[in-house]
Amino acid sequence: MLTDNNIEKYRYTLVPRDPDVLLKDRPTAGGANPTQADYDLYQLPFLDIELIRRSKGLHSEGAQRAHLQLQPQGLHLRHGARAHAFSAGKYDPEAYYLCCLFHDIGTADRYLSTTKMSFEFKGAIVAREFILEHGGEEDLADAVCEAIIRHQDIFVKGGNITAVGQVLQLATIIDNVGLHANLISKPLIEATVRAFPRLQWANCFAGVIYKELALKSWCHTSTFEVLGWKEGIASNFARDVKENILMNQYDQSERMLGVRCG
């Protein structure tokens, strides 16, 4: 049962789904005239508790196999760490950290090519089952599951979303395409990319987008694409990922050093 305490703890508190509505007249941390206090990367609660360790695959063989199949060099875990770093806020750190770690688990080969479900939905189910199997309470598992299911509802304008779900959407879209980058300061972005290098994340994630679209043209990722998208048509989403002006400078630096995604 969803308790009143857990509504607040796991941030089932509602916020507008549309970021333009949510952020209207709100202060920002970046831009020419920042009006929000900056924070340091190492002030964040990078939790070291059993459930988090197991979710990283450090103590659970099954989870370890799953994460190793995501992309070479732990790219998705680094993307999750950057999303975590971009989203300091008043929410349960365990719930949000788990959202970040698991939100792309559905793109692992063992899931992406073996289910007809969209990767967000399959990944959300995998995360929920994992959390419950490893002692997490149902309200925690459900909060993570719902946030992951909805983390690419980018074009939904009406209605509400949970606070933790909105934070996950904003953080991942900042890292993927640079949208809403004025919410965070440049020093924090730079510190985060140093701590969790992108390793040509844009190229790798764009490849995942094309792979899912080719496997299941009905997938949720197709909401970014032209009506009736099929193989041979360029992907709008993959283009936006590869043309991420915010992060291109860091990817370019890695290219000069010969860093590759796989």
Tab-separated table of C-alpha atoms in Angstrom:
chain	number	residue	atom	x	y	z
A	1	MET	CA	0.000	0.000	0.000
A	2	LEU	CA	1.229	3.504	-0.809
A	3	THR	CA	1.758	5.211	2.524
A	4	ASP	CA	1.541	8.960	3.056
A	5	ASN	CA	5.163	9.025	4.196
A	6	ASN	CA	6.334	7.334	1.022
A	7	ILE	CA	4.460	9.776	-1.201
A	8	GLU	CA	6.807	12.467	0.039
A	9	LYS	CA	9.857	10.252	0.501
A	10	TYR	CA	9.880	8.849	-3.031
A	11	ARG	CA	8.544	12.038	-4.583
A	12	TYR	CA	5.219	10.823	-5.881
A	13	THR	CA	4.370	14.493	-5.423
A	14	LEU	CA	3.028	15.779	-8.716
A	15	VAL	CA	4.585	18.450	-10.919
A	16	PRO	CA	3.550	19.620	-14.404
A	17	ARG	CA	4.736	17.266	-17.114
A	18	ASP	CA	5.621	20.116	-19.488
A	19	PRO	CA	9.024	21.570	-18.486
A	20	ASP	CA	8.090	24.923	-20.065
A	21	VAL	CA	5.235	25.167	-17.563
A	22	LEU	CA	7.279	23.804	-14.663
A	23	LEU	CA	10.271	26.083	-15.250
A	24	LYS	CA	8.478	29.290	-16.231
A	25	ASP	CA	9.949	32.211	-14.270
A	26	ARG	CA	12.136	29.833	-12.258
A	27	PRO	CA	15.782	30.718	-11.520
A	28	THR	CA	18.518	28.866	-13.370
A	29	ALA	CA	22.082	27.928	-12.499
A	30	GLY	CA	23.573	28.570	-15.936
A	31	GLY	CA	23.370	31.260	-18.577
A	32	ALA	CA	24.620	34.825	-18.544
A	33	ASN	CA	22.949	35.789	-15.251
A	34	PRO	CA	22.796	32.745	-12.974
A	35	THR	CA	20.418	33.212	-10.065
A	36	GLN	CA	20.642	29.812	-8.454
A	37	ALA	CA	23.329	28.702	-6.022
A	38	ASP	CA	25.866	26.382	-7.580
A	39	TYR	CA	26.763	23.082	-5.966
A	40	ASP	CA	29.809	20.862	-6.081
A	41	LEU	CA	29.763	17.428	-7.713
A	42	TYR	CA	31.212	15.795	-4.620
A	43	GLN	CA	28.457	17.133	-2.393
A	44	LEU	CA	26.096	14.640	-4.030
A	45	PRO	CA	25.060	11.458	-2.201
A	46	PHE	CA	26.684	8.711	-4.301
A	47	LEU	CA	25.233	6.026	-2.086
A	48	ASP	CA	27.159	2.906	-1.133
A	49	ILE	CA	24.412	0.658	0.173
A	50	GLU	CA	23.720	-2.981	-0.610
A	51	LEU	CA	20.889	-2.412	-3.087
A	52	ILE	CA	22.945	0.160	-5.004
A	53	ARG	CA	25.998	-2.107	-5.044
A	54	ARG	CA	23.912	-4.996	-6.320
A	55	SER	CA	22.309	-2.795	-8.980
A	56	LYS	CA	25.785	-1.945	-10.258
A	57	GLY	CA	26.550	-5.618	-10.540
A	58	LEU	CA	29.284	-5.619	-7.895
A	59	HIS	CA	27.719	-8.392	-5.845
A	60	SER	CA	25.049	-9.872	-8.095
A	61	GLU	CA	26.259	-12.010	-10.980
A	62	GLY	CA	23.009	-11.637	-12.882
A	63	ALA	CA	22.986	-7.849	-12.647
A	64	GLN	CA	26.652	-7.734	-13.581
A	65	ARG	CA	25.991	-9.676	-16.761
A	66	ALA	CA	23.126	-7.341	-17.612
A	67	HIS	CA	25.173	-4.181	-17.233
A	68	LEU	CA	28.159	-5.570	-19.109
A	69	GLN	CA	25.886	-6.088	-22.100
A	70	LEU	CA	24.695	-2.494	-22.169
A	71	GLN	CA	27.566	-0.954	-24.090
A	72	PRO	CA	31.382	-1.210	-24.015
A	73	GLN	CA	33.281	0.496	-21.203
A	74	GLY	CA	30.233	0.907	-18.980
A	75	LEU	CA	28.875	3.775	-21.080
A	76	HIS	CA	25.329	3.564	-19.774
A	77	LEU	CA	26.485	3.543	-16.167
A	78	ARG	CA	28.522	6.687	-16.844
A	79	HIS	CA	25.502	8.283	-18.542
A	80	GLY	CA	23.471	7.382	-15.449
A	81	ALA	CA	26.116	8.901	-13.189
A	82	ARG	CA	26.046	12.137	-15.187
A	83	ALA	CA	22.252	12.232	-14.984
A	84	HIS	CA	22.565	11.816	-11.224
A	85	ALA	CA	25.101	14.624	-11.001
A	86	PHE	CA	22.900	17.005	-12.996
A	87	SER	CA	19.951	16.629	-10.624
A	88	ALA	CA	20.550	17.653	-7.037
A	89	GLY	CA	17.218	18.079	-5.307
A	90	LYS	CA	14.935	17.260	-2.423
A	91	TYR	CA	14.060	13.652	-3.149
A	92	ASP	CA	15.026	10.272	-1.807
A	93	PRO	CA	18.627	9.728	-2.985
A	94	GLU	CA	18.200	5.956	-3.180
A	95	ALA	CA	15.153	6.187	-5.451
A	96	TYR	CA	16.720	8.674	-7.825
A	97	TYR	CA	20.099	6.938	-7.937
A	98	LEU	CA	18.339	3.692	-8.867
A	99	CYS	CA	16.400	5.528	-11.593
A	100	CYS	CA	19.672	6.769	-13.048
A	101	LEU	CA	21.384	3.392	-12.885
A	102	PHE	CA	18.511	1.443	-14.439
A	103	HIS	CA	16.826	3.851	-16.848
A	104	ASP	CA	18.598	2.453	-19.948
A	105	ILE	CA	18.872	-1.189	-18.857
A	106	GLY	CA	16.278	-2.043	-21.514
A	107	THR	CA	18.819	-1.267	-24.249
A	108	ALA	CA	20.991	-4.214	-23.197
A	109	ASP	CA	21.170	-6.840	-25.931
A	110	ARG	CA	19.606	-9.419	-23.645
A	111	TYR	CA	16.470	-7.245	-23.482
A	112	LEU	CA	16.400	-5.001	-26.565
A	113	SER	CA	16.442	-7.810	-29.113
A	114	THR	CA	14.460	-10.377	-27.118
A	115	THR	CA	11.312	-8.397	-26.355
A	116	LYS	CA	8.825	-6.581	-28.546
A	117	MET	CA	8.350	-3.977	-25.810
A	118	SER	CA	9.913	-0.528	-26.017
A	119	PHE	CA	13.185	-0.371	-24.106
A	120	GLU	CA	11.839	2.043	-21.463
A	121	PHE	CA	8.952	-0.275	-20.568
A	122	LYS	CA	11.023	-3.458	-20.488
A	123	GLY	CA	13.754	-1.727	-18.521
A	124	ALA	CA	11.250	-0.401	-16.007
A	125	ILE	CA	9.915	-3.915	-15.402
A	126	VAL	CA	13.448	-5.305	-15.038
A	127	ALA	CA	14.305	-2.570	-12.534
A	128	ARG	CA	11.115	-3.093	-10.516
A	129	GLU	CA	11.624	-6.851	-10.291
A	130	PHE	CA	15.280	-6.420	-9.361
A	131	ILE	CA	14.527	-3.957	-6.562
A	132	LEU	CA	11.812	-6.177	-5.091
A	133	GLU	CA	13.995	-9.300	-5.352
A	134	HIS	CA	16.765	-7.536	-3.446
A	135	GLY	CA	14.725	-6.260	-0.536
A	136	GLY	CA	13.463	-2.891	-1.738
A	137	GLU	CA	9.929	-1.966	-0.706
A	138	GLU	CA	7.178	-1.849	-3.295
A	139	ASP	CA	6.721	1.920	-3.156
A	140	LEU	CA	10.417	2.370	-3.986
A	141	ALA	CA	10.246	-0.167	-6.828
A	142	ASP	CA	7.118	1.475	-8.238
A	143	ALA	CA	8.618	4.977	-8.088
A	144	VAL	CA	11.663	3.824	-10.053
A	145	CYS	CA	9.537	1.804	-12.485
A	146	GLU	CA	7.181	4.670	-13.325
A	147	ALA	CA	10.010	7.178	-13.728
A	148	ILE	CA	11.817	4.872	-16.176
A	149	ILE	CA	8.648	4.126	-18.183
A	150	ARG	CA	8.067	7.851	-18.683
A	151	HIS	CA	11.611	9.133	-18.998
A	152	GLN	CA	11.274	9.752	-22.750
A	153	ASP	CA	7.817	11.370	-22.728
A	154	ILE	CA	9.516	14.469	-24.078
A	155	PHE	CA	6.654	15.699	-26.287
A	156	VAL	CA	3.861	15.233	-23.742
A	157	LYS	CA	2.599	18.723	-22.903
A	158	GLY	CA	-0.405	18.249	-20.645
A	159	GLY	CA	-0.930	16.537	-17.326
A	160	ASN	CA	1.362	15.783	-14.421
A	161	ILE	CA	4.294	13.557	-13.566
A	162	THR	CA	6.009	12.541	-10.343
A	163	ALA	CA	8.787	14.851	-9.212
A	164	VAL	CA	11.405	12.103	-9.445
A	165	GLY	CA	10.175	11.237	-12.944
A	166	GLN	CA	10.480	14.825	-14.117
A	167	VAL	CA	13.980	15.139	-12.683
A	168	LEU	CA	15.046	11.969	-14.521
A	169	GLN	CA	13.640	13.302	-17.806
A	170	LEU	CA	15.371	16.649	-17.464
A	171	ALA	CA	18.732	15.163	-16.481
A	172	THR	CA	18.837	12.566	-19.245
A	173	ILE	CA	17.755	15.006	-21.960
A	174	ILE	CA	20.469	17.432	-20.858
A	175	ASP	CA	23.115	14.741	-21.283
A	176	ASN	CA	21.644	13.334	-24.499
A	177	VAL	CA	20.742	16.429	-26.523
A	178	GLY	CA	21.655	19.442	-24.354
A	179	LEU	CA	18.062	20.600	-23.831
A	180	HIS	CA	17.427	22.751	-20.706
A	181	ALA	CA	21.169	23.046	-20.099
A	182	ASN	CA	20.648	26.437	-18.429
A	183	LEU	CA	19.432	24.553	-15.355
A	184	ILE	CA	22.996	23.643	-14.406
A	185	SER	CA	26.232	25.587	-14.285
A	186	LYS	CA	29.124	25.124	-16.689
A	187	PRO	CA	31.605	24.298	-13.879
A	188	LEU	CA	29.348	21.460	-12.748
A	189	ILE	CA	29.035	20.131	-16.302
A	190	GLU	CA	32.808	20.204	-16.710
A	191	ALA	CA	33.433	18.505	-13.352
A	192	THR	CA	30.872	15.830	-14.166
A	193	VAL	CA	32.317	15.040	-17.594
A	194	ARG	CA	35.799	14.809	-16.057
A	195	ALA	CA	34.560	12.416	-13.386
A	196	PHE	CA	32.360	10.380	-15.753
A	197	PRO	CA	33.804	10.716	-19.305
A	198	ARG	CA	31.336	10.456	-22.161
A	199	LEU	CA	33.584	8.080	-24.162
A	200	GLN	CA	31.819	9.090	-27.379
A	201	TRP	CA	28.422	8.508	-25.802
A	202	ALA	CA	26.603	10.398	-28.580
A	203	ASN	CA	27.754	8.026	-31.318
A	204	CYS	CA	26.992	4.931	-29.257
A	205	PHE	CA	23.545	6.059	-28.146
A	206	ALA	CA	22.636	7.140	-31.674
A	207	GLY	CA	23.492	3.604	-32.762
A	208	VAL	CA	21.175	2.183	-30.094
A	209	ILE	CA	18.373	4.432	-31.336
A	210	TYR	CA	18.722	3.133	-34.888
A	211	LYS	CA	18.928	-0.440	-33.623
A	212	GLU	CA	15.689	-0.249	-31.664
A	213	LEU	CA	13.855	1.527	-34.469
A	214	ALA	CA	14.959	-1.166	-36.909
A	215	LEU	CA	13.953	-3.986	-34.553
A	216	LYS	CA	10.529	-2.558	-33.633
A	217	SER	CA	9.332	0.432	-35.598
A	218	TRP	CA	6.361	0.795	-33.204
A	219	CYS	CA	8.630	1.507	-30.216
A	220	HIS	CA	8.212	4.564	-28.019
A	221	THR	CA	11.413	6.041	-29.451
A	222	SER	CA	9.497	6.464	-32.731
A	223	THR	CA	7.638	9.410	-31.149
A	224	PHE	CA	10.732	11.446	-32.053
A	225	GLU	CA	10.501	10.395	-35.704
A	226	VAL	CA	8.420	11.161	-38.785
A	227	LEU	CA	5.137	9.320	-39.108
A	228	GLY	CA	5.670	5.893	-40.621
A	229	TRP	CA	9.417	5.822	-39.993
A	230	LYS	CA	11.185	2.843	-41.549
A	231	GLU	CA	14.749	1.754	-42.156
A	232	GLY	CA	16.550	4.022	-44.586
A	233	ILE	CA	15.009	7.206	-43.167
A	234	ALA	CA	17.296	9.359	-41.037
A	235	SER	CA	16.384	9.463	-37.333
A	236	ASN	CA	15.492	12.852	-35.858
A	237	PHE	CA	16.424	11.650	-32.393
A	238	ALA	CA	19.786	10.219	-33.421
A	239	ARG	CA	20.545	13.472	-35.243
A	240	ASP	CA	19.739	15.539	-32.144
A	241	VAL	CA	21.922	13.282	-30.002
A	242	LYS	CA	24.878	13.599	-32.373
A	243	GLU	CA	24.365	17.368	-32.750
A	244	ASN	CA	24.327	18.014	-28.995
A	245	ILE	CA	25.977	21.442	-28.963
A	246	LEU	CA	26.375	21.389	-25.180
A	247	MET	CA	28.357	18.146	-25.119
A	248	ASN	CA	30.008	18.174	-28.543
A	249	GLN	CA	32.999	20.080	-27.202
A	250	TYR	CA	33.745	17.270	-24.751
A	251	ASP	CA	33.181	14.568	-27.357
A	252	GLN	CA	35.495	16.458	-29.719
A	253	SER	CA	38.221	16.531	-27.076
A	254	GLU	CA	37.891	12.771	-26.666
A	255	ARG	CA	38.095	12.247	-30.430
A	256	MET	CA	41.365	14.173	-30.470
A	257	LEU	CA	42.676	11.798	-27.805
A	258	GLY	CA	41.537	8.777	-29.786
A	259	VAL	CA	38.837	7.734	-27.280
A	260	ARG	CA	36.193	5.499	-28.854
A	261	CYS	CA	32.936	3.970	-27.670
A	262	GLY	CA	33.784	0.402	-28.416
